[in-house]
mmCIF file of C-alpha atoms in Angstrom:
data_model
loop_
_atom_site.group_PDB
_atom_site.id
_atom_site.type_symbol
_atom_site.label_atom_id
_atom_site.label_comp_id
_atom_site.label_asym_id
_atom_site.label_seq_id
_atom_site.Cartn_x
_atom_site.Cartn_y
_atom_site.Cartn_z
ATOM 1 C CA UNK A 1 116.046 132.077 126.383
ATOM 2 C CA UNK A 2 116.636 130.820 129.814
ATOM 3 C CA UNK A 3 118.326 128.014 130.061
ATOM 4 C CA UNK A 4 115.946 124.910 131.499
ATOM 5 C CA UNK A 5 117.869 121.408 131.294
ATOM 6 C CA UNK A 6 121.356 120.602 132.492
ATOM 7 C CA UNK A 7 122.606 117.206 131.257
ATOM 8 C CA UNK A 8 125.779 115.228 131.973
ATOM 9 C CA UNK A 9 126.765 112.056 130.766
ATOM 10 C CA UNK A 10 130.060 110.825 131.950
ATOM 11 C CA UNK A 11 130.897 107.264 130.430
ATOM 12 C CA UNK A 12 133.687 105.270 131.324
ATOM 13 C CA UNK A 13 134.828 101.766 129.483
ATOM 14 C CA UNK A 14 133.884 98.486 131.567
ATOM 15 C CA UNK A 15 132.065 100.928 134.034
ATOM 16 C CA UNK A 16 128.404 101.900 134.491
ATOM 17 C CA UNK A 17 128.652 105.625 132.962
ATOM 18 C CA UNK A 18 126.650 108.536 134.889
ATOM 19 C CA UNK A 19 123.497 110.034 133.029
ATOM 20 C CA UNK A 20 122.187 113.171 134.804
ATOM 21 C CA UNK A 21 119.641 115.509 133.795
ATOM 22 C CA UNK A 22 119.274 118.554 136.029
ATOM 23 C CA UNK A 23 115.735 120.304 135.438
ATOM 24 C CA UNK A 24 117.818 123.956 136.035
ATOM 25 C CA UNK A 25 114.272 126.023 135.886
ATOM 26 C CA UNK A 26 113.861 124.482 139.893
ATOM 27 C CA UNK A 27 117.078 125.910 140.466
ATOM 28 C CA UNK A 28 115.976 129.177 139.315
ATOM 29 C CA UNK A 29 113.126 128.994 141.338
ATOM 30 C CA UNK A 30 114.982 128.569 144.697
ATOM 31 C CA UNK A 31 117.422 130.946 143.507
ATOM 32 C CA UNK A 32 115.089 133.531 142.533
ATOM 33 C CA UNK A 33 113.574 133.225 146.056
ATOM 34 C CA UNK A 34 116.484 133.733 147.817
ATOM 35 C CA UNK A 35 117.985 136.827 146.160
ATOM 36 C CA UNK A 36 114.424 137.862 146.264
ATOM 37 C CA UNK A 37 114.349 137.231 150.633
ATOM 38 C CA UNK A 38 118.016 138.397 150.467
ATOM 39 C CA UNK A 39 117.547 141.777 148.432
ATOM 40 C CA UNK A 40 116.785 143.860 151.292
ATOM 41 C CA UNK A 41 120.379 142.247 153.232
ATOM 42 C CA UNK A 42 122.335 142.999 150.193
ATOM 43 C CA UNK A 43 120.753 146.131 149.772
ATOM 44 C CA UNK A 44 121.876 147.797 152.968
ATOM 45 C CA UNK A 45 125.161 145.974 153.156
ATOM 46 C CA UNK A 46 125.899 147.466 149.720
ATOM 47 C CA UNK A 47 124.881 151.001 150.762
ATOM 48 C CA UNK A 48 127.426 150.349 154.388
ATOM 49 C CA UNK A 49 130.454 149.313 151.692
ATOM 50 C CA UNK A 50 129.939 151.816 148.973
ATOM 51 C CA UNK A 51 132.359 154.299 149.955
ATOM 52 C CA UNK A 52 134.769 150.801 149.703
ATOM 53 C CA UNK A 53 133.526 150.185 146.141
ATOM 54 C CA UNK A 54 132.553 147.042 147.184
ATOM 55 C CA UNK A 55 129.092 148.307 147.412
ATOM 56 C CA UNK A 56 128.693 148.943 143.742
ATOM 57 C CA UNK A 57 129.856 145.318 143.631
ATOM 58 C CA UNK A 58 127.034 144.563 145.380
ATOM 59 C CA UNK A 59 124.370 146.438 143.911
ATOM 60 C CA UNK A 60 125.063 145.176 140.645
ATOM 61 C CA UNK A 61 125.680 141.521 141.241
ATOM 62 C CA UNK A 62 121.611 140.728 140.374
ATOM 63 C CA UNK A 63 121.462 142.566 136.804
ATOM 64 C CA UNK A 64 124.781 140.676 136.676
ATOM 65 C CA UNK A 65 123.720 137.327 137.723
ATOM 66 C CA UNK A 66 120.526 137.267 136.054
ATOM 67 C CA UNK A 67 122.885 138.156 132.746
ATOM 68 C CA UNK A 68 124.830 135.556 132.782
ATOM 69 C CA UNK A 69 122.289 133.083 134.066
ATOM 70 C CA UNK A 70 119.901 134.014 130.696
ATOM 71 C CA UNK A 71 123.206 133.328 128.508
ATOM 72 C CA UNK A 72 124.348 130.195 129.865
ATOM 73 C CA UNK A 73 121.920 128.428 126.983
ATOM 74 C CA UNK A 74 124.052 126.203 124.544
ATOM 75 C CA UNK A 75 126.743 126.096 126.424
ATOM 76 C CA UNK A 76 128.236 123.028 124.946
ATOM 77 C CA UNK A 77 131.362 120.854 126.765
ATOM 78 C CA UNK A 78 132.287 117.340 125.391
ATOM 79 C CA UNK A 79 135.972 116.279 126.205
ATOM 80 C CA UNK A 80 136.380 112.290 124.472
ATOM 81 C CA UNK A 81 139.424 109.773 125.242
ATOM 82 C CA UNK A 82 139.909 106.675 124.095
ATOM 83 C CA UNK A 83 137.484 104.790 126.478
ATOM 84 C CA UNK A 84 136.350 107.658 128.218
ATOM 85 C CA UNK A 85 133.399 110.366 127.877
ATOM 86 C CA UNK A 86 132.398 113.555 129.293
ATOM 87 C CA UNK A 87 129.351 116.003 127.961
ATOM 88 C CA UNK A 88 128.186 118.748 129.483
ATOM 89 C CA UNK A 89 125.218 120.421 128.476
ATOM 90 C CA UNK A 90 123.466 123.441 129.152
ATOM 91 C CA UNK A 91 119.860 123.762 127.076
ATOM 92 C CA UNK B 1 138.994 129.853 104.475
ATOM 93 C CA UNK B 2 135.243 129.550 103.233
ATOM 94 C CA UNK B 3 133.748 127.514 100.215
ATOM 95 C CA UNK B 4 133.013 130.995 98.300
ATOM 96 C CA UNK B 5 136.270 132.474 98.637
ATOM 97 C CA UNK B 6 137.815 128.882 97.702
ATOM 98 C CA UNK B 7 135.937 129.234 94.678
ATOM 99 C CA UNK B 8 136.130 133.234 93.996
ATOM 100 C CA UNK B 9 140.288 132.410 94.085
ATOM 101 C CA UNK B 10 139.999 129.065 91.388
ATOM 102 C CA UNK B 11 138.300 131.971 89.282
ATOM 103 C CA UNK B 12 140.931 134.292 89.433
ATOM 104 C CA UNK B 13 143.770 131.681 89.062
ATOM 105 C CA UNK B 14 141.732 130.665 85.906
ATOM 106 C CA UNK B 15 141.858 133.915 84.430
ATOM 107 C CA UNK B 16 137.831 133.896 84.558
ATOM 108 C CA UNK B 17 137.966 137.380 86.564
ATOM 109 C CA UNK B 18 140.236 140.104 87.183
ATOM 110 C CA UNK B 19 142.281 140.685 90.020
ATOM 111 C CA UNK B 20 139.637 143.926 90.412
ATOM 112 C CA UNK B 21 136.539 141.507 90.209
ATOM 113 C CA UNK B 22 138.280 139.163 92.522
ATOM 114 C CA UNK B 23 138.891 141.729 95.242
ATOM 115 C CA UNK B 24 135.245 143.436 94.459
ATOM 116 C CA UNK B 25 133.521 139.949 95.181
ATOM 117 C CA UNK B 26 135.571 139.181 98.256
ATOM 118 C CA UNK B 27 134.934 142.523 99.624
ATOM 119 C CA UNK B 28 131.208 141.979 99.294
ATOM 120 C CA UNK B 29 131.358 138.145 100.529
ATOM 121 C CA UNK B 30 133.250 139.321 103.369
ATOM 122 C CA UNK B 31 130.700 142.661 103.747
ATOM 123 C CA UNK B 32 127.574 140.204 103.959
ATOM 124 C CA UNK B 33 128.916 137.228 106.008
ATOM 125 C CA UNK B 34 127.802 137.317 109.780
ATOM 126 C CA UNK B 35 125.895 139.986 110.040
ATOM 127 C CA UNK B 36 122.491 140.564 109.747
ATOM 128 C CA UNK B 37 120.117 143.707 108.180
ATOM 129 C CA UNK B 38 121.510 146.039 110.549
ATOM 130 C CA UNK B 39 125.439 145.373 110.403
ATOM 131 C CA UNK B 40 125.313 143.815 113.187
ATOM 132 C CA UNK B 41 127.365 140.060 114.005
ATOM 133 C CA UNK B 42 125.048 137.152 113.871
ATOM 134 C CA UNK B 43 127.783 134.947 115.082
ATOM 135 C CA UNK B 44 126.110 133.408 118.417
ATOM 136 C CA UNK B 45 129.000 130.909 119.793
ATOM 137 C CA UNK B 46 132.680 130.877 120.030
ATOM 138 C CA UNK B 47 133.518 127.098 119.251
ATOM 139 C CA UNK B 48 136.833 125.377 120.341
ATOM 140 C CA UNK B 49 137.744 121.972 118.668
ATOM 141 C CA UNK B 50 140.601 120.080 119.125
ATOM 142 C CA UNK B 51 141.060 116.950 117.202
ATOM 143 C CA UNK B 52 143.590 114.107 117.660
ATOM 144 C CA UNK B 53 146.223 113.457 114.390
ATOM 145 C CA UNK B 54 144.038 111.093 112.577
ATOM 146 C CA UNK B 55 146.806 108.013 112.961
ATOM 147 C CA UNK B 56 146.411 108.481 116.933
ATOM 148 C CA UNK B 57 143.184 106.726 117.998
ATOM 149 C CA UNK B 58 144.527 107.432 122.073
ATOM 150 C CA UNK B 59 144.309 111.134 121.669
ATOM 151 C CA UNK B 60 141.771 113.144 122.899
ATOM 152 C CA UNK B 61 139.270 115.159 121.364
ATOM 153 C CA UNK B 62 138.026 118.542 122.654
ATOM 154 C CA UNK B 63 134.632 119.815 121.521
ATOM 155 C CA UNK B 64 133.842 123.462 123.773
ATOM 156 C CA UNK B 65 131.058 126.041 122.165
ATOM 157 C CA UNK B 66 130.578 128.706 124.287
ATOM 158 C CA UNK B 67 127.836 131.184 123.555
ATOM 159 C CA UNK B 68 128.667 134.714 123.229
ATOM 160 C CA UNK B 69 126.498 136.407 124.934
ATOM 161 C CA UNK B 70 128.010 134.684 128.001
ATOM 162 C CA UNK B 71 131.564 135.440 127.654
ATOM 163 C CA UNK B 72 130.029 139.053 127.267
ATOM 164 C CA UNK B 73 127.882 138.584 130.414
ATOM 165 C CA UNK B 74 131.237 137.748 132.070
ATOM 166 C CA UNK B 75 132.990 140.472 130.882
ATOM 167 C CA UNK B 76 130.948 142.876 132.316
ATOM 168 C CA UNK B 77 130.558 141.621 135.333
ATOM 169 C CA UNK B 78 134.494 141.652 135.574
ATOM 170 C CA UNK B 79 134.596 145.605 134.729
ATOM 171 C CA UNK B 80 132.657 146.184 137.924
ATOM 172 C CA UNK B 81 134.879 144.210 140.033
ATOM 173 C CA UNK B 82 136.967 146.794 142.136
ATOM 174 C CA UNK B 83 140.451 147.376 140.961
ATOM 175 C CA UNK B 84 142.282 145.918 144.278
ATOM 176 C CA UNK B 85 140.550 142.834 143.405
ATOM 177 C CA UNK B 86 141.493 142.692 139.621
ATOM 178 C CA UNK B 87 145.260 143.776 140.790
ATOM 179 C CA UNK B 88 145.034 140.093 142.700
ATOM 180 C CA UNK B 89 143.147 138.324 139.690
ATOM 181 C CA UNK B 90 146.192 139.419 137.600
ATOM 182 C CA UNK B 91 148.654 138.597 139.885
ATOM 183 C CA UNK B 92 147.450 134.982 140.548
ATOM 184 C CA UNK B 93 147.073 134.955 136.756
ATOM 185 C CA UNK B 94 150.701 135.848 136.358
ATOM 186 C CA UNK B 95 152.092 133.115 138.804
ATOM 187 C CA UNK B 96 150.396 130.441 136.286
ATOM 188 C CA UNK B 97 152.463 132.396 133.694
ATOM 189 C CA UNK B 98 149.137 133.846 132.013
ATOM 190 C CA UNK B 99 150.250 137.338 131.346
ATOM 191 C CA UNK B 100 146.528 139.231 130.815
ATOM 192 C CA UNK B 101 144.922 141.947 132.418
ATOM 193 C CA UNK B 102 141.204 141.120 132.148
ATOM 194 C CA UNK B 103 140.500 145.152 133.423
ATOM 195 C CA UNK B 104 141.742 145.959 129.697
ATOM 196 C CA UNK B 105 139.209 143.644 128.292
ATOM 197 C CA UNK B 106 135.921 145.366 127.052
ATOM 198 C CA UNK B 107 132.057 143.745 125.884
ATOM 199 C CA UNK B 108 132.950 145.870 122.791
ATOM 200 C CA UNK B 109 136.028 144.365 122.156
ATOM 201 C CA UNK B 110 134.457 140.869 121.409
ATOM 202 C CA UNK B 111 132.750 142.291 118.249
ATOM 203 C CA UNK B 112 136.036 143.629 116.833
ATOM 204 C CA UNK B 113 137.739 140.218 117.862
ATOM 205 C CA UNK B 114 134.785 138.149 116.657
ATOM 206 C CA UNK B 115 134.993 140.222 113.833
ATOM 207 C CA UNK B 116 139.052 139.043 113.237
ATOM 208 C CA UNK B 117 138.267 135.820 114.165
ATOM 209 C CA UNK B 118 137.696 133.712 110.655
ATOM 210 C CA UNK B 119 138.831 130.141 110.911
ATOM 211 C CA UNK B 120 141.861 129.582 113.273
ATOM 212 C CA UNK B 121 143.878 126.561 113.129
ATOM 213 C CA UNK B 122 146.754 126.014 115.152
ATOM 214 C CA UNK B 123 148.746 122.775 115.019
ATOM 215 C CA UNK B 124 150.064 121.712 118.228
ATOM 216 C CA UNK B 125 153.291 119.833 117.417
ATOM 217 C CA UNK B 126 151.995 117.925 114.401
ATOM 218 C CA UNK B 127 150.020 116.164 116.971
ATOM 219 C CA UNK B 128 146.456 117.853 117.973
ATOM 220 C CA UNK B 129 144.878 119.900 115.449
ATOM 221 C CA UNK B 130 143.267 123.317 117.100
ATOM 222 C CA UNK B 131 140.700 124.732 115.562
ATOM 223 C CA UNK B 132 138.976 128.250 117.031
ATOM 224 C CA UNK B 133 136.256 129.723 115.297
ATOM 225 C CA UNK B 134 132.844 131.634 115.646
ATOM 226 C CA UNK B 135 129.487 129.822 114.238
#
């Protein structure tokens, strides 16, 4: 499933701790727009570099990036000292 | 080390099974866990953990889980990458004394180590406990 909520929570002792939830499905929006407006760019820079290699780079970066952004979901980071907190979440 | 084996080896040490039954159970605990109907590993994350000695209440604790799929993701995308590029991935990698060439690491590797990765606990000088594991 595509991942839809970021959330951080940094807490520090005699401090006001940071609380941030990220809806990430606007991000995918946006980004889905861009490579969208951007595919014909890509495309024809890819096809100029492929003798390079660079182009196969290129062509492949959206399966790619669309792979990694569906598998990002539970991606779970939570790092505790004594007095202070860090979680990362990724839902 | 999981609960059934624990309990498949206090059989054996009692004498209520043979070594034969012991290794025939095993074999079939170890033939059914994490996979599913078709063989295949059901293990989703790759979980890091690493826990302070339990006298230290200063130490830090660690808690990563990583899903699979992702490191897999990223795996692939780093077999594409043209080999100039890995040659100066590696190299950078070597300067921070991390001696790996990611161009030798496959998707299809990850089953076989998921597969060889049961419980791993390393103890950092008696003083962080490191625990890598699968769930």
């Amino acid at each position: 499933m595509i991942p839809v909520i970021m959330k951080i929570n940094i807490r520090k002792k005699d401090k006001k701790g940071v609380k941030l939830f990220f809806p990430l499905f606007l991000l995918w929006i946006v980004l889905w727009a861009l490579l969208i407006g951007l595919f014909p760019l890509i495309l024809i820079i890819a096809l100029f570099l492929w003798s390079k290699r660079y182009g196969r780079v290129l062509f492949l970066i959206y399966p790619f990036l669309f792979s990694i952004m569906w598998s990002m979901s539970g991606l779970s980071i939570m790092v505790e000292q004594k007095d202070n907190k860090l979680e990362f979440f990724i839902k | 080390m999981s609960e059934e084996q624990r309990k498949i080896l206090e059989m054996l040490v009692s004498g209520k099974i043979t070594i034969d039954d012991a290794e025939r159970l095993l074999g079939a605990l170890s033939s059914g866990q994490g996979t599913d109907e078709k063989g295949k590993f059901k293990v989703k994350y790759l979980r890091v953990v690493v826990e302070p000695d339990p006298g230290d209440k200063k130490g830090e604790r660690v808690n990563i889980r990583v899903p699979l799929k992702l490191i897999r993701a990223g795996l692939k995308l780093a077999s594409v990458i043209p080999k100039d590029a890995q040659r100066k991935v590696n190299e950078a990698l070597n300067e921070k004394g991390i001696n790996l060439d990611f161009s030798q690491i496959r998707a299809e590797d990850l089953d076989v180590l998921v597969e060889q990765l049961d419980d791993i606990t390393v103890d950092v000088e008696g003083k962080e406990k490191v625990r890598v594991f699968c769930e």
